[in-house]
């Protein structure tokens, strides 16, 4: 049986991963104008 705390931990982990992906996306957007070839590949 999965405990309440385990579910809360999993949700927190997923939210943390989502936040990291958003930060990475922001970094990529900052880089793209400098690298047109990356922009075409995306």
XYZ file of C-alpha atoms in Angstrom:
42
model
C 0.000 0.000 0.000
C 1.371 3.419 -0.963
C 1.422 5.820 1.956
C 0.262 9.433 1.832
C 3.807 10.696 2.359
C 5.093 8.681 -0.604
C 2.441 10.226 -2.856
C 3.319 13.724 -1.621
C 7.013 12.988 -2.210
C 6.315 11.796 -5.766
C 4.242 14.899 -6.530
C 6.995 17.140 -5.143
C 9.583 15.333 -7.286
C 7.469 15.707 -10.427
C 6.891 19.402 -9.724
C 10.637 19.848 -9.200
C 11.396 18.150 -12.519
C 8.788 20.311 -14.260
C 10.375 23.446 -12.812
C 13.835 22.382 -14.003
C 12.464 21.786 -17.507
C 10.914 25.272 -17.521
C 14.243 26.791 -16.445
C 16.037 24.839 -19.177
C 13.464 26.072 -21.705
C 14.099 29.677 -20.619
C 17.853 29.160 -21.023
C 17.353 27.723 -24.518
C 15.212 30.714 -25.507
C 17.996 33.010 -24.305
C 20.554 31.093 -26.404
C 18.464 30.736 -29.583
C 18.810 34.328 -30.844
C 22.592 33.917 -30.682
C 22.575 30.592 -32.531
C 20.362 30.704 -35.661
C 21.281 27.126 -36.626
C 19.814 25.902 -33.322
C 16.665 27.847 -34.039
C 16.233 26.089 -37.384
C 16.782 22.678 -35.794
C 14.173 23.258 -33.087
